[in-house]
PDB file of C-alpha atoms in Angstrom:
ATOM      1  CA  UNK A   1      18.729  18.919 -19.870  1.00 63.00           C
ATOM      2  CA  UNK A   2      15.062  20.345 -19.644  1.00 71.00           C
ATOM      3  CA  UNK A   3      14.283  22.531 -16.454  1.00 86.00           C
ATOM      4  CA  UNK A   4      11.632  23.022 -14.635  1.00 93.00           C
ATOM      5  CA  UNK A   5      11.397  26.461 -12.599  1.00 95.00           C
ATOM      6  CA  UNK A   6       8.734  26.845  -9.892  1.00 96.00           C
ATOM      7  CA  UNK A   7       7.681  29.713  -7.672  1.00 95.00           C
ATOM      8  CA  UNK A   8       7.320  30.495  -4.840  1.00 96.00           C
ATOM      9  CA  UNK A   9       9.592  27.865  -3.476  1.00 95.00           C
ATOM     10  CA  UNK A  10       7.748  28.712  -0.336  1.00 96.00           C
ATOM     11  CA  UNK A  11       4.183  30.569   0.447  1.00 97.00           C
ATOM     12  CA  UNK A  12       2.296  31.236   3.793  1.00 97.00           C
ATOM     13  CA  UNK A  13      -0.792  31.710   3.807  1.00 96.00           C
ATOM     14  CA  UNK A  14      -4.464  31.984   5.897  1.00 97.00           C
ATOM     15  CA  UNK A  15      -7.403  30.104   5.096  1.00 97.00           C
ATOM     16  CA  UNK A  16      -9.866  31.255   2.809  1.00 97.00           C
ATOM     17  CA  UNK A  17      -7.003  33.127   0.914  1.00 97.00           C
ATOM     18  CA  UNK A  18      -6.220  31.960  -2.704  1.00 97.00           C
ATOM     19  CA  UNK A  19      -3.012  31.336  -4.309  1.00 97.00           C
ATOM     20  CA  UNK A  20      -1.303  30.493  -7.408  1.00 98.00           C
ATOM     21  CA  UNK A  21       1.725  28.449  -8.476  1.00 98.00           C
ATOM     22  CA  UNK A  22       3.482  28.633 -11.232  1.00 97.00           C
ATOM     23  CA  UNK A  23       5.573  25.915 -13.460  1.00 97.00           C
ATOM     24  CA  UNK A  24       7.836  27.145 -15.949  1.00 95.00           C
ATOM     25  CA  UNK A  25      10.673  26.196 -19.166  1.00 93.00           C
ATOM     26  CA  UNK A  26      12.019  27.353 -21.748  1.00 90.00           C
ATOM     27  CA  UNK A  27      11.514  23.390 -22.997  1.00 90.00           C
ATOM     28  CA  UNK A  28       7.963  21.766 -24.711  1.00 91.00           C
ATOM     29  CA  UNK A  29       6.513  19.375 -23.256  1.00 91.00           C
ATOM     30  CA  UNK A  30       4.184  16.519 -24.254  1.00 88.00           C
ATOM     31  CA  UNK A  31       2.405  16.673 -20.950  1.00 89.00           C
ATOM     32  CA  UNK A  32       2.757  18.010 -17.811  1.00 92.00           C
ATOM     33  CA  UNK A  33       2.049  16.868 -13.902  1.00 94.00           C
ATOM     34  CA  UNK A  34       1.248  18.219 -10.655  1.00 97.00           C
ATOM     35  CA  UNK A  35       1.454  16.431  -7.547  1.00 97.00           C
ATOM     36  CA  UNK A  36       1.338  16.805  -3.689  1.00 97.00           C
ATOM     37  CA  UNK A  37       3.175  15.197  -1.065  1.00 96.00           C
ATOM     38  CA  UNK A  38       2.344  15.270   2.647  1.00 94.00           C
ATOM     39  CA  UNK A  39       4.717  15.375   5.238  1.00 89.00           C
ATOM     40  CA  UNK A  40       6.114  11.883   5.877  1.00 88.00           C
ATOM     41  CA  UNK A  41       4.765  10.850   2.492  1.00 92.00           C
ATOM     42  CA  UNK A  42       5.347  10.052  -0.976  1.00 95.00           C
ATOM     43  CA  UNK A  43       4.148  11.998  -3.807  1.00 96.00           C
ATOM     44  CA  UNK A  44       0.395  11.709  -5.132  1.00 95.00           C
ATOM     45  CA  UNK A  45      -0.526  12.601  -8.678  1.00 94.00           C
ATOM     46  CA  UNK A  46      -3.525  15.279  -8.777  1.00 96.00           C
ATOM     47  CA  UNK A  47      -3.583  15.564 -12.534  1.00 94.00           C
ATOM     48  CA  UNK A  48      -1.688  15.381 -16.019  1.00 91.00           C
ATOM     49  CA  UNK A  49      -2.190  18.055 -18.314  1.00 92.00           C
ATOM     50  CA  UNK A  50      -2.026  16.909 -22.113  1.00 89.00           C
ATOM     51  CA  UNK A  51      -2.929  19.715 -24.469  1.00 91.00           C
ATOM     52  CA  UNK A  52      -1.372  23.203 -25.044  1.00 92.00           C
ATOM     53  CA  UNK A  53      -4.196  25.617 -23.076  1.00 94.00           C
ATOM     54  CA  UNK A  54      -5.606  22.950 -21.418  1.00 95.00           C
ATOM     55  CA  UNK A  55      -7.831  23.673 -18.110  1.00 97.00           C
ATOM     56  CA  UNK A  56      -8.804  21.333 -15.745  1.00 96.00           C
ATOM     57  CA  UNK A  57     -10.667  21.603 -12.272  1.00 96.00           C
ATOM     58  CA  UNK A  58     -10.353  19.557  -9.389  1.00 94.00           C
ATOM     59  CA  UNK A  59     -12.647  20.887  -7.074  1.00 95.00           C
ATOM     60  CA  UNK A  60     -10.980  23.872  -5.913  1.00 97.00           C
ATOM     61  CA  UNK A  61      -7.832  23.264  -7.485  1.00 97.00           C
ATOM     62  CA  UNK A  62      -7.885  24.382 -11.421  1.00 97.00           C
ATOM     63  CA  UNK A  63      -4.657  23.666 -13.454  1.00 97.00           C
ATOM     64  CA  UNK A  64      -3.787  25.339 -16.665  1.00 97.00           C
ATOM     65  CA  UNK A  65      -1.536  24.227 -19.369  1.00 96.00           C
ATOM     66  CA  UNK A  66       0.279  26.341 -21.511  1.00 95.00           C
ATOM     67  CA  UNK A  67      -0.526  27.180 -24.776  1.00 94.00           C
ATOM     68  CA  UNK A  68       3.313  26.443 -26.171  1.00 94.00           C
ATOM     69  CA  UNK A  69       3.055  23.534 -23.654  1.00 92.00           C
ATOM     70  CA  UNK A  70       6.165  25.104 -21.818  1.00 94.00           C
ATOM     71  CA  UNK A  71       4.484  26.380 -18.851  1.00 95.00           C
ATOM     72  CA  UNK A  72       1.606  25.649 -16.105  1.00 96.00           C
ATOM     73  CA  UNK A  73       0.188  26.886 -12.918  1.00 97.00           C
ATOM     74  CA  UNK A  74      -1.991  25.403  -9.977  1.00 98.00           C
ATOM     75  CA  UNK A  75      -4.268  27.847  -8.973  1.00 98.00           C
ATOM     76  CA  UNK A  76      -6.145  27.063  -5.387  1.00 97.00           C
ATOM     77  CA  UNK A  77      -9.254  28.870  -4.753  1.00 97.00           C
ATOM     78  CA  UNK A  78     -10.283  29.229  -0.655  1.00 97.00           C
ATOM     79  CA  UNK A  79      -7.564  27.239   0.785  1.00 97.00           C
ATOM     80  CA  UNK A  80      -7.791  24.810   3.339  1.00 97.00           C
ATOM     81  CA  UNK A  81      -5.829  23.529   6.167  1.00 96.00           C
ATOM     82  CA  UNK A  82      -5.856  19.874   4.288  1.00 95.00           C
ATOM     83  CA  UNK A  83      -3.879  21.798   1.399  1.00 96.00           C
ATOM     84  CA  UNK A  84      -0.773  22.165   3.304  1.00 96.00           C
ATOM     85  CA  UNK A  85       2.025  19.935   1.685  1.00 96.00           C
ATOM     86  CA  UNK A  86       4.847  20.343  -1.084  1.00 97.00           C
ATOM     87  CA  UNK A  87       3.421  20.963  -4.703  1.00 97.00           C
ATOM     88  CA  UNK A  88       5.530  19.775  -7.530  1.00 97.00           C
ATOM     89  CA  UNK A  89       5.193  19.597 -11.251  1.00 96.00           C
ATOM     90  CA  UNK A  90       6.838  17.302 -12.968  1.00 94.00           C
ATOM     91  CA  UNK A  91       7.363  17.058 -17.387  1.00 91.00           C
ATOM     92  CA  UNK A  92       7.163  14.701 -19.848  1.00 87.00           C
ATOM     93  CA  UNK A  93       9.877  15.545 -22.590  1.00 82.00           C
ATOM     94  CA  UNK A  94       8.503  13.226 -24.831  1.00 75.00           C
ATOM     95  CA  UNK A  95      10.328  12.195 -28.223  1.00 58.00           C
ATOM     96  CA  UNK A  96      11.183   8.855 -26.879  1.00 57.00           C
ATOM     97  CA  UNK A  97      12.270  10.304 -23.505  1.00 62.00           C
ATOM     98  CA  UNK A  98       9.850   8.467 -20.896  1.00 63.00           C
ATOM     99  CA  UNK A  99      11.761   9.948 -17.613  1.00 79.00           C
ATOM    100  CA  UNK A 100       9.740  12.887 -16.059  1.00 87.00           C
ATOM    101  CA  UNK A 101      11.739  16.080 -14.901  1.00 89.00           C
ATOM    102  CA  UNK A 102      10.737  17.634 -11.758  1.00 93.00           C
ATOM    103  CA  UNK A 103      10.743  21.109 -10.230  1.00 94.00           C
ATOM    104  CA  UNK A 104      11.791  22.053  -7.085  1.00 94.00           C
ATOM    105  CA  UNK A 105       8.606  22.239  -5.326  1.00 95.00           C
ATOM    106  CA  UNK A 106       6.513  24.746  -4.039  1.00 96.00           C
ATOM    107  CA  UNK A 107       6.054  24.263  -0.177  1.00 96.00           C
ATOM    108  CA  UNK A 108       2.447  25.449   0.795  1.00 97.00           C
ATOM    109  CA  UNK A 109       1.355  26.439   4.611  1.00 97.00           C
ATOM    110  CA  UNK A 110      -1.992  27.333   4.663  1.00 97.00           C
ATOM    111  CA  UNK A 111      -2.620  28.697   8.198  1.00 96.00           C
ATOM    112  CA  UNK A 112      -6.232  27.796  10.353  1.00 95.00           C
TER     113      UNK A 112
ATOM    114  CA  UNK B   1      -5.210   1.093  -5.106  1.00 68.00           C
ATOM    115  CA  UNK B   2      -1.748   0.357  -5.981  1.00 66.00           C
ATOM    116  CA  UNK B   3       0.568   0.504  -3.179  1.00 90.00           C
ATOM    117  CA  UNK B   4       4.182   0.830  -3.327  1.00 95.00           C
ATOM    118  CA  UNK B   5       5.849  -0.571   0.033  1.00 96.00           C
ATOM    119  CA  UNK B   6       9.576   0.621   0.962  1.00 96.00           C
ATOM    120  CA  UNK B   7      10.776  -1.381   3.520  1.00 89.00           C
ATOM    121  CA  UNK B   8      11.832   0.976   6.070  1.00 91.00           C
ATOM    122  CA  UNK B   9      10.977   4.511   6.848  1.00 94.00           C
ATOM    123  CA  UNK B  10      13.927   5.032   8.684  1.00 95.00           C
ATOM    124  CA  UNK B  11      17.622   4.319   8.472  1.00 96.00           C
ATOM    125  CA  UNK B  12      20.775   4.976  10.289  1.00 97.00           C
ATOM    126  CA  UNK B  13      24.044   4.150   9.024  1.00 97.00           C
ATOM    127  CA  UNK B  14      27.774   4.321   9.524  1.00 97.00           C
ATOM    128  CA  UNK B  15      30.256   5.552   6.526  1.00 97.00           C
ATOM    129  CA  UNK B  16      31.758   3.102   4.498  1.00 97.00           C
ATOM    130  CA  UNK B  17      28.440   0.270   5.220  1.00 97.00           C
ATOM    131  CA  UNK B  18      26.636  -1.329   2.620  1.00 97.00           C
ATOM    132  CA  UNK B  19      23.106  -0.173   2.402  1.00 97.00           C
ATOM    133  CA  UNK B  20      20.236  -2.160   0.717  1.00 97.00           C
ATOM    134  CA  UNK B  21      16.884  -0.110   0.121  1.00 97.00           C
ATOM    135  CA  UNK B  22      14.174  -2.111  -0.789  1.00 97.00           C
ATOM    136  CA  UNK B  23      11.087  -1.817  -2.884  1.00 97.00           C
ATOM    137  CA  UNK B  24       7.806  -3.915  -3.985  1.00 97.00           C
ATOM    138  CA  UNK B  25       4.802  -3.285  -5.534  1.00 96.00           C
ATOM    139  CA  UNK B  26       1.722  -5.219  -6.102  1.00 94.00           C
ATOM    140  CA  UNK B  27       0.423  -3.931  -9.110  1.00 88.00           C
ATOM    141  CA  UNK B  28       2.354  -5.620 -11.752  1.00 89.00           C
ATOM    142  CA  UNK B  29       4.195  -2.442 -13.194  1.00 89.00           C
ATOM    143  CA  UNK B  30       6.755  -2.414 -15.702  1.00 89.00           C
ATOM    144  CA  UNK B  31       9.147   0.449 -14.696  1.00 90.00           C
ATOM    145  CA  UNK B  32      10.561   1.208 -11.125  1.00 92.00           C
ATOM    146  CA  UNK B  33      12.652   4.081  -9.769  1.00 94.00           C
ATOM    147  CA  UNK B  34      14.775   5.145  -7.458  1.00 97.00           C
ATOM    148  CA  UNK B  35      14.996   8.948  -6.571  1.00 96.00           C
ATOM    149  CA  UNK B  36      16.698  11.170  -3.662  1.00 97.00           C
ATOM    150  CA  UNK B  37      14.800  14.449  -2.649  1.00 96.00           C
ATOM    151  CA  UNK B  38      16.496  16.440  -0.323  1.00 94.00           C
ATOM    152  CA  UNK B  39      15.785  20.182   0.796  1.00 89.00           C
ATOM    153  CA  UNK B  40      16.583  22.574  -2.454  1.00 86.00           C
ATOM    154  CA  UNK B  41      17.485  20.266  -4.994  1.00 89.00           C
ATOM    155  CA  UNK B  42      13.630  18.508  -5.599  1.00 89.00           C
ATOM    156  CA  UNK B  43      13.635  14.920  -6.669  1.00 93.00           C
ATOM    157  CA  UNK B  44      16.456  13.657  -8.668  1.00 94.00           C
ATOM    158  CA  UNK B  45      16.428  10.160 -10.658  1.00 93.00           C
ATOM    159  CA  UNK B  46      19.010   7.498  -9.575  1.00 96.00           C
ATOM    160  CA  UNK B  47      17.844   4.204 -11.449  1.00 96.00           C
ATOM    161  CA  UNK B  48      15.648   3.237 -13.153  1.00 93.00           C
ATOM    162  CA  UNK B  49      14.143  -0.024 -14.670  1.00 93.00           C
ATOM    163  CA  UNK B  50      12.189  -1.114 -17.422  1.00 88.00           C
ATOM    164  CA  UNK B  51      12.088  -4.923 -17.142  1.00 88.00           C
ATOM    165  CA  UNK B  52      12.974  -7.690 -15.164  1.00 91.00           C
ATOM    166  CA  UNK B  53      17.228  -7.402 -14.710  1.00 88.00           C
ATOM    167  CA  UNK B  54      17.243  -4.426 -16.850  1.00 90.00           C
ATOM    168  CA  UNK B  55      18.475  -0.441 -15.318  1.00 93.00           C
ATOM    169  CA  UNK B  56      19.361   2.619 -16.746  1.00 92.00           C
ATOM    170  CA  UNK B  57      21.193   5.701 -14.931  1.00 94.00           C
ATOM    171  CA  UNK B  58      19.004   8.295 -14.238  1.00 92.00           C
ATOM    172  CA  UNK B  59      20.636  11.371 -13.615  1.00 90.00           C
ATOM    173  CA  UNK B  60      23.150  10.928 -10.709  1.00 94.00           C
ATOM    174  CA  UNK B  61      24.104   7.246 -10.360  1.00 96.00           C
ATOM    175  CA  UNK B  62      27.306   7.615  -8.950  1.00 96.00           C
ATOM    176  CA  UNK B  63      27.804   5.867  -5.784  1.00 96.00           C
ATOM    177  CA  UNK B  64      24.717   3.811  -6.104  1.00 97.00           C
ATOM    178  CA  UNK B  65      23.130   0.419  -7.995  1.00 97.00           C
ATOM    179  CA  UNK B  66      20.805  -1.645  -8.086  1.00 97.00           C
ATOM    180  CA  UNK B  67      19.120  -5.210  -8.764  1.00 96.00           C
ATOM    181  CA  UNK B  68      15.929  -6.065 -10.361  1.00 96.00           C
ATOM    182  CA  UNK B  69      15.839  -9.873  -9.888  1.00 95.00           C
ATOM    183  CA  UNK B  70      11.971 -10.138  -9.993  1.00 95.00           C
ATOM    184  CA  UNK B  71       9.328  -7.776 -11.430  1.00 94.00           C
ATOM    185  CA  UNK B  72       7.775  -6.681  -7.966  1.00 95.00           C
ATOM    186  CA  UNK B  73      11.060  -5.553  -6.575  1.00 97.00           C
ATOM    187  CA  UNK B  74      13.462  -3.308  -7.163  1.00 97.00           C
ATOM    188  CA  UNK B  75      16.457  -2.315  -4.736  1.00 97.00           C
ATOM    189  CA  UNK B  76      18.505   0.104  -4.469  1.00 98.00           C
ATOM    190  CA  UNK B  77      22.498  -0.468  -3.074  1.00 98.00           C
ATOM    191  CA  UNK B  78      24.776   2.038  -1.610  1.00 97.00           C
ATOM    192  CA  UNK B  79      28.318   0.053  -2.117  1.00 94.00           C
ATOM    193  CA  UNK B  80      29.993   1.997   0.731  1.00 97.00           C
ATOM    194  CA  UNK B  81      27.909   4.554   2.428  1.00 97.00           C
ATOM    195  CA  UNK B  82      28.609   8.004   2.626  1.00 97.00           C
ATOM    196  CA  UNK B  83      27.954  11.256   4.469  1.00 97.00           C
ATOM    197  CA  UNK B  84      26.354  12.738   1.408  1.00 96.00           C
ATOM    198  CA  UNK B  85      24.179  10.025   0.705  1.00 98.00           C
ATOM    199  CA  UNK B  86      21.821  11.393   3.503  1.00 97.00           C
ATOM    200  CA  UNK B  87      18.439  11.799   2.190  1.00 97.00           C
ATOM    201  CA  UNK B  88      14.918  11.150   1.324  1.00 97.00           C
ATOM    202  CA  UNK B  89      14.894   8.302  -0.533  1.00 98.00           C
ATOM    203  CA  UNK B  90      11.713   7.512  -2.794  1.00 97.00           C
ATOM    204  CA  UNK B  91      10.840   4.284  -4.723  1.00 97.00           C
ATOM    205  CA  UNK B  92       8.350   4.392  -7.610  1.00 94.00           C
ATOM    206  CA  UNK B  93       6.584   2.444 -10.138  1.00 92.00           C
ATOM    207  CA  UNK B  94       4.340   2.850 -13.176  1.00 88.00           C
ATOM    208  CA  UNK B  95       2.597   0.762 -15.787  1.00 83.00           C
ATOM    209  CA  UNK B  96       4.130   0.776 -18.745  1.00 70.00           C
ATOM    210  CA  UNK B  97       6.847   3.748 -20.859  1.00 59.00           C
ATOM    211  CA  UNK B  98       3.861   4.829 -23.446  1.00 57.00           C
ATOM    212  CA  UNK B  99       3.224   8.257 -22.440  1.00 58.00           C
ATOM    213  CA  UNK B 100       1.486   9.998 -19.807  1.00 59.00           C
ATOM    214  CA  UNK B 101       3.209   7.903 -17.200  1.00 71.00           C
ATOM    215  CA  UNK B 102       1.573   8.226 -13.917  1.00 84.00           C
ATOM    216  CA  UNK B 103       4.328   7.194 -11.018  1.00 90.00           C
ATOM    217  CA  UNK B 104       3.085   5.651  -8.018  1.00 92.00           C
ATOM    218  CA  UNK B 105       5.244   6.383  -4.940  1.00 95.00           C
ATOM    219  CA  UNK B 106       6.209   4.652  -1.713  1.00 96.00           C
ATOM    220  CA  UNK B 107       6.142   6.879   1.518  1.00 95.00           C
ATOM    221  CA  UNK B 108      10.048   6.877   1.293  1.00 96.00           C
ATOM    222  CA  UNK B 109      12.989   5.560   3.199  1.00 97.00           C
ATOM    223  CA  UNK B 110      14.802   8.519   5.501  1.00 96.00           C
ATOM    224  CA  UNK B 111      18.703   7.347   5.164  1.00 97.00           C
ATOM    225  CA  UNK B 112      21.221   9.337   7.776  1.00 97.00           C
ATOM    226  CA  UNK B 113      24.771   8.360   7.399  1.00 97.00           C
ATOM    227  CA  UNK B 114      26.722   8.903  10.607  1.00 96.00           C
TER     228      UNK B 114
END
């Protein structure tokens, strides 16, 4: 069974600050994802990283693949109020494998 | 946008009920899932469903099945309700088992069994 390890579980923090979550295995994975679920709500995709090293931006949210395609971390420049909400990641084994495994979350406060 | 509609957001039960959770989605997806989240443990896979009348156990089936009759809906059954079957429960869908599977989630169905 693949594992996915995320930290913090739990980070506090005041607007303006930035912050960094991290997403890590000891398995490969064909892809990784990173979503964020609102109180109340279901998860929303924010993006699926592909390639090993990978960086992609989403305004001020920049994601980073691994370069063994094991690990990944969210990085969220000037935080906002709006970016409260549980951050998960979630891999793609691959090899014929379609079900995604999940972390545990990382539940972000970000204080006004 | 795709929208995946649970069809409550709130449930109470006794122990030892029959529960169905239901779940439909407009987009024409292939695969559906169930999944519990509860504080700790993240989001584990119950069911799951490729086609029409087709499941597979996801990770911790026990207690649980379900029925895909037609391809919009997909429902999950607790046979006889139990205390530890309190939880978050989440439906999803996606388009097809390639790769890169982006799941689309409904806004989840809170169960408490009393």
């Amino acid at each position: 069974t693949q594992l996915l390890e995320q930290s913090p579980q739990f980070l506090s923090i005041q607007e303006g600050e930035n912050l960094t979550v991290y997403c890590n295995s000891s398995s490969v994975f064909s892809s990784l994802q990173w979503y964020r679920q609102e109180p109340g709500e279901g998860p929303v995709l924010l993006v699926t990283v592909v390639t090993g090293g990978e960086v992609k931006k989403l305004k001020r949210l920049t994601f980073q693949f691994g370069d063994a395609r094991k690990d990944s971390s969210l990085h969220i420049t000037a935080a906002q109020p709006g970016d409260t909400g549980l951050y998960l990641c979630a891999g793609e084994p691959g090899a014929g494998s379609y079900q995604l495994t999940f972390g545990k979350g990382t539940k972000l406060s970000v204080i006004p | 946008d795709v929208k995946v509609t649970q069809s409550s957001r709130y449930l109470v039960k006794r122990t030892g009920e029959k529960v169905f959770l239901e779940c439909v989605q407009d987009m024409d997806h292939e695969n559906m899932f169930w999944y519990r989240q509860d504080p700790g443990l993240g989001l584990r896979l119950i069911y799951f469903s490729y086609d029409v009348k087709m499941k597979e156990k996801g990770d911790i089936p026990e207690g649980y099945s379900v029925s895909r009759e037609k391809k919009e809906r997909f429902s999950l059954i607790l046979e006889s309700a139990s205390t530890n079957q309190t939880s978050m429960y989440l439906c999803a869908s996606s388009f097809d088992g390639v790769t890169n599977e982006k799941l689309f989630f409904g806004s989840g169905t809170q169960l408490s069994v009393l």
